[in-house]
Amino acid sequence: MTPQPRPDDELDHIEAARILGVEPGTVRGYASRGTLSPGPRWSRREIEARKKAEDGRAKAVRRSPAEQRAETVAQWLTAAQLGKREKVTLRDIREEYGVSERTAIRTLARARELADEPQD
């Protein structure tokens, strides 16, 4: 008999990623940016709260994962221009999202377009 999940169960980045529907590297990125508490383990309660918050936002605006990546990278580009972070590299994108070099190139190109668009 498998035990029932409990709110205080501790999850690693792979288990957390499965619940959130993201890549394990994204969970580590959330922790490094402060979206989740510093890892390497998180309570099921924290992960499920994050999932619920994301689900609420997703209902308001549905964007493809590729567009979501590009929007985040556009924010990185803006922060880099303001001197608030290092220059954005393809390696940063590949490590954060676990994507191929080709996908990282497309993500960066779209992010540059978004960063250049006037904000409403």
XYZ file of N, CA and C in Angstrom:
360
model
N 0.842 -1.183 0.000
C 0.000 0.000 0.000
C 0.889 1.248 0.000
N 0.659 2.131 -0.963
C 1.433 3.363 -1.092
C 0.896 4.410 -0.121
N 1.800 5.056 0.659
C 1.327 6.079 1.588
C 0.775 7.293 0.841
N -0.230 7.936 1.435
C -0.823 9.134 0.856
C 0.162 10.293 0.939
N 0.205 11.145 -0.085
C 1.056 12.331 -0.018
C 0.616 13.229 1.137
N 1.601 13.811 1.820
C 1.304 14.710 2.941
C 1.902 16.081 2.632
N 1.270 17.161 3.133
C 1.752 18.508 2.839
C 3.197 18.761 3.255
N 3.656 18.072 4.308
C 5.024 18.323 4.761
C 6.044 17.341 4.176
N 5.629 16.515 3.198
C 6.587 15.658 2.492
C 7.653 16.544 1.858
N 8.902 16.112 1.911
C 9.979 16.852 1.265
C 10.224 16.277 -0.118
N 10.282 17.180 -1.107
C 10.436 16.781 -2.500
C 11.759 17.284 -3.054
N 12.392 16.474 -3.912
C 13.592 16.959 -4.597
C 13.170 17.679 -5.876
N 14.136 18.181 -6.645
C 13.809 18.974 -7.831
C 13.081 18.165 -8.906
N 13.322 16.873 -8.954
C 12.655 16.031 -9.952
C 11.185 15.838 -9.578
N 10.927 15.537 -8.310
C 9.548 15.367 -7.854
C 8.772 16.683 -7.957
N 9.414 17.776 -7.574
C 8.767 19.091 -7.652
C 8.445 19.437 -9.106
N 9.376 19.153 -10.004
C 9.167 19.440 -11.427
C 7.976 18.663 -11.967
N 7.841 17.429 -11.557
C 6.736 16.596 -12.011
C 5.400 17.230 -11.606
N 5.303 17.703 -10.379
C 4.063 18.325 -9.901
C 3.793 19.638 -10.638
N 4.845 20.430 -10.829
C 4.688 21.734 -11.467
C 4.531 21.654 -12.981
N 4.914 20.518 -13.559
C 4.826 20.375 -15.010
C 5.916 21.143 -15.739
N 7.107 21.211 -15.119
C 8.246 21.906 -15.715
C 9.452 20.979 -15.703
N 10.538 21.441 -16.281
C 11.785 20.685 -16.257
C 12.449 20.837 -14.878
N 13.224 19.842 -14.429
C 13.913 19.954 -13.137
C 14.808 21.188 -13.033
N 15.444 21.572 -14.125
C 16.288 22.770 -14.107
C 15.487 24.033 -13.814
N 14.238 24.047 -14.235
C 13.375 25.201 -13.971
C 13.114 25.328 -12.479
N 12.934 24.204 -11.802
C 12.719 24.241 -10.347
C 13.948 24.832 -9.665
N 15.132 24.403 -10.083
C 16.353 24.970 -9.506
C 16.451 26.467 -9.806
N 16.017 26.859 -11.003
C 16.000 28.276 -11.356
C 15.044 29.067 -10.480
N 13.873 28.498 -10.211
C 12.917 29.159 -9.313
C 13.570 29.405 -7.953
N 14.297 28.410 -7.463
C 14.948 28.550 -6.157
C 16.039 29.609 -6.193
N 16.803 29.642 -7.272
C 17.894 30.623 -7.344
C 17.369 32.047 -7.496
N 16.181 32.209 -8.106
C 15.593 33.538 -8.270
C 14.702 33.933 -7.094
N 14.483 33.007 -6.153
C 13.668 33.341 -4.990
C 12.187 33.067 -5.171
N 11.797 32.462 -6.296
C 10.396 32.111 -6.509
C 10.005 30.942 -5.608
N 10.968 30.090 -5.312
C 10.828 29.025 -4.320
C 11.907 29.244 -3.269
N 11.726 28.648 -2.109
C 12.760 28.751 -1.083
C 14.031 28.054 -1.582
N 15.193 28.408 -1.034
C 16.428 27.753 -1.466
C 16.332 26.238 -1.284
N 16.750 25.492 -2.281
C 16.672 24.025 -2.248
C 17.726 23.429 -1.349
N 17.990 22.161 -1.427
C 17.651 21.290 -2.539
C 16.334 20.543 -2.364
N 15.611 20.762 -1.283
C 14.336 20.070 -1.082
C 13.278 21.097 -0.706
N 12.028 20.785 -1.105
C 10.912 21.688 -0.844
C 9.746 20.888 -0.301
N 8.932 21.526 0.516
C 7.758 20.830 1.039
C 6.714 20.700 -0.070
N 5.956 19.638 -0.024
C 4.874 19.442 -0.981
C 3.917 20.640 -0.909
N 3.699 21.160 0.299
C 2.814 22.307 0.503
C 3.289 23.503 -0.343
N 4.593 23.800 -0.299
C 5.140 24.925 -1.051
C 4.990 24.708 -2.555
N 5.288 23.508 -3.011
C 5.211 23.207 -4.444
C 3.766 23.268 -4.927
N 2.857 22.727 -4.152
C 1.449 22.760 -4.559
C 0.896 24.184 -4.533
N 1.376 25.021 -3.603
C 0.959 26.431 -3.579
C 1.461 27.137 -4.834
N 2.691 26.845 -5.227
C 3.254 27.430 -6.448
C 2.446 26.993 -7.665
N 2.097 25.714 -7.709
C 1.296 25.168 -8.820
C -0.061 25.862 -8.879
N -0.690 26.028 -7.736
C -2.007 26.669 -7.686
C -1.912 28.118 -8.180
N -0.869 28.826 -7.771
C -0.675 30.207 -8.216
C -0.462 30.255 -9.731
N 0.339 29.336 -10.256
C 0.585 29.287 -11.700
C -0.697 28.948 -12.444
N -1.485 28.015 -11.915
C -2.737 27.643 -12.565
C -3.681 28.832 -12.629
N -3.704 29.632 -11.574
C -4.555 30.820 -11.563
C -4.130 31.822 -12.618
N -2.832 32.031 -12.756
C -2.328 32.948 -13.779
C -2.556 32.372 -15.174
N -2.408 31.073 -15.318
C -2.560 30.445 -16.632
C -3.989 30.582 -17.143
N -4.966 30.571 -16.257
C -6.350 30.736 -16.687
C -6.575 32.133 -17.238
N -5.878 33.099 -16.679
C -6.043 34.476 -17.133
C -5.414 34.681 -18.506
N -4.220 34.159 -18.716
C -3.503 34.346 -19.978
C -2.819 33.032 -20.341
N -3.226 32.430 -21.447
C -2.604 31.188 -21.901
C -1.538 31.520 -22.933
N -0.300 31.151 -22.616
C 0.808 31.355 -23.541
C 1.533 30.024 -23.689
N 2.120 29.850 -24.844
C 2.870 28.622 -25.078
C 4.121 28.627 -24.192
N 4.658 27.443 -23.892
C 5.909 27.395 -23.127
C 7.034 28.171 -23.810
N 7.084 28.127 -25.130
C 8.129 28.861 -25.850
C 7.977 30.365 -25.631
N 6.740 30.854 -25.664
C 6.511 32.287 -25.460
C 6.810 32.670 -24.014
N 6.477 31.806 -23.077
C 6.788 32.071 -21.667
C 8.297 32.169 -21.463
N 9.047 31.237 -22.089
C 10.509 31.292 -21.991
C 11.028 32.610 -22.549
N 10.522 32.981 -23.722
C 10.985 34.207 -24.368
C 10.675 35.432 -23.512
N 9.521 35.454 -22.884
C 9.164 36.588 -22.022
C 10.117 36.694 -20.834
N 10.446 35.563 -20.248
C 11.379 35.574 -19.123
C 12.765 36.027 -19.572
N 13.218 35.506 -20.697
C 14.541 35.884 -21.200
C 14.561 37.364 -21.580
N 13.444 37.893 -22.077
C 13.366 39.329 -22.372
C 13.567 40.138 -21.090
N 13.019 39.655 -19.984
C 13.238 40.318 -18.691
C 14.712 40.252 -18.308
N 15.357 39.116 -18.568
C 16.790 38.990 -18.293
C 17.575 40.004 -19.115
N 17.208 40.143 -20.405
C 17.909 41.086 -21.279
C 17.793 42.512 -20.750
N 16.593 42.867 -20.321
C 16.378 44.202 -19.760
C 17.217 44.395 -18.504
N 17.234 43.388 -17.638
C 18.032 43.470 -16.414
C 19.519 43.594 -16.745
N 19.969 42.893 -17.770
C 21.383 42.974 -18.183
C 21.704 44.374 -18.702
N 20.782 44.963 -19.464
C 20.996 46.324 -19.979
C 21.087 47.330 -18.835
N 20.362 47.057 -17.756
C 20.371 47.957 -16.602
C 21.520 47.657 -15.639
N 22.330 46.657 -15.965
C 23.461 46.293 -15.115
C 23.065 45.504 -13.883
N 21.864 44.931 -13.893
C 21.381 44.182 -12.729
C 21.685 42.698 -12.811
N 22.217 42.267 -13.942
C 22.641 40.872 -14.097
C 23.682 40.805 -15.194
N 24.335 39.663 -15.258
C 25.342 39.433 -16.298
C 24.656 39.345 -17.668
N 25.450 39.457 -18.714
C 24.973 39.306 -20.084
C 24.275 37.949 -20.227
N 23.194 37.907 -20.975
C 22.437 36.672 -21.202
C 23.120 35.880 -22.309
N 23.360 34.601 -22.037
C 24.019 33.735 -23.022
C 23.110 32.573 -23.401
N 23.436 31.935 -24.518
C 22.701 30.730 -24.904
C 22.839 29.662 -23.827
N 23.999 29.612 -23.214
C 24.226 28.628 -22.149
C 23.256 28.862 -20.985
N 23.024 30.129 -20.622
C 22.071 30.441 -19.555
C 20.694 29.857 -19.882
N 20.263 30.072 -21.117
C 18.938 29.605 -21.542
C 18.889 28.088 -21.556
N 19.935 27.461 -22.092
C 19.962 25.997 -22.154
C 19.945 25.383 -20.765
N 20.711 25.951 -19.844
C 20.758 25.404 -18.485
C 19.446 25.635 -17.728
N 18.872 26.808 -17.902
C 17.628 27.131 -17.190
C 16.467 26.255 -17.643
N 16.360 26.055 -18.948
C 15.183 25.374 -19.496
C 15.447 23.967 -20.009
N 16.704 23.552 -20.050
C 17.010 22.205 -20.523
C 16.637 22.011 -21.988
N 16.882 23.047 -22.811
C 16.522 22.991 -24.226
C 17.768 22.832 -25.084
N 17.542 22.514 -26.350
C 18.652 22.373 -27.299
C 19.221 23.745 -27.645
N 20.381 23.738 -28.284
C 20.987 25.006 -28.705
C 20.088 25.730 -29.703
N 19.498 24.985 -30.608
C 18.600 25.598 -31.605
C 17.418 26.274 -30.922
N 16.820 25.612 -29.949
C 15.695 26.210 -29.223
C 16.156 27.429 -28.436
N 17.347 27.357 -27.863
C 17.888 28.509 -27.129
C 18.089 29.696 -28.067
N 18.549 29.439 -29.284
C 18.745 30.506 -30.269
C 17.401 31.151 -30.612
N 16.382 30.320 -30.865
C 15.045 30.859 -31.176
C 14.483 31.628 -29.986
N 14.704 31.115 -28.782
C 14.212 31.798 -27.583
C 14.861 33.165 -27.443
N 16.167 33.223 -27.636
C 16.877 34.493 -27.514
C 16.425 35.487 -28.580
N 16.220 35.005 -29.804
C 15.761 35.897 -30.878
C 14.388 36.473 -30.541
N 13.469 35.640 -30.088
C 12.131 36.123 -29.723
C 12.212 37.061 -28.523
N 13.056 36.751 -27.564
C 13.216 37.609 -26.379
C 13.715 38.992 -26.786
N 14.624 39.036 -27.745
C 15.121 40.333 -28.230
C 14.000 41.135 -28.885
N 13.135 40.443 -29.634
C 11.976 41.122 -30.226
C 11.084 41.698 -29.126
N 10.802 40.880 -28.129
C 9.936 41.328 -27.025
C 10.554 42.474 -26.239
N 11.857 42.410 -26.038
C 12.541 43.462 -25.276
C 12.511 44.785 -26.039
N 12.443 44.722 -27.366
C 12.411 45.934 -28.188
C 11.002 46.485 -28.382
N 9.961 45.662 -28.089
C 8.580 46.135 -28.259
C 8.246 47.165 -27.208
N 7.513 48.211 -27.590
C 7.099 49.192 -26.588
C 6.143 48.558 -25.589
N 6.292 48.917 -24.325
C 5.448 48.385 -23.270
C 4.201 49.250 -23.126
N 3.030 48.622 -22.963
C 1.778 49.375 -22.801
C 1.697 50.034 -21.457
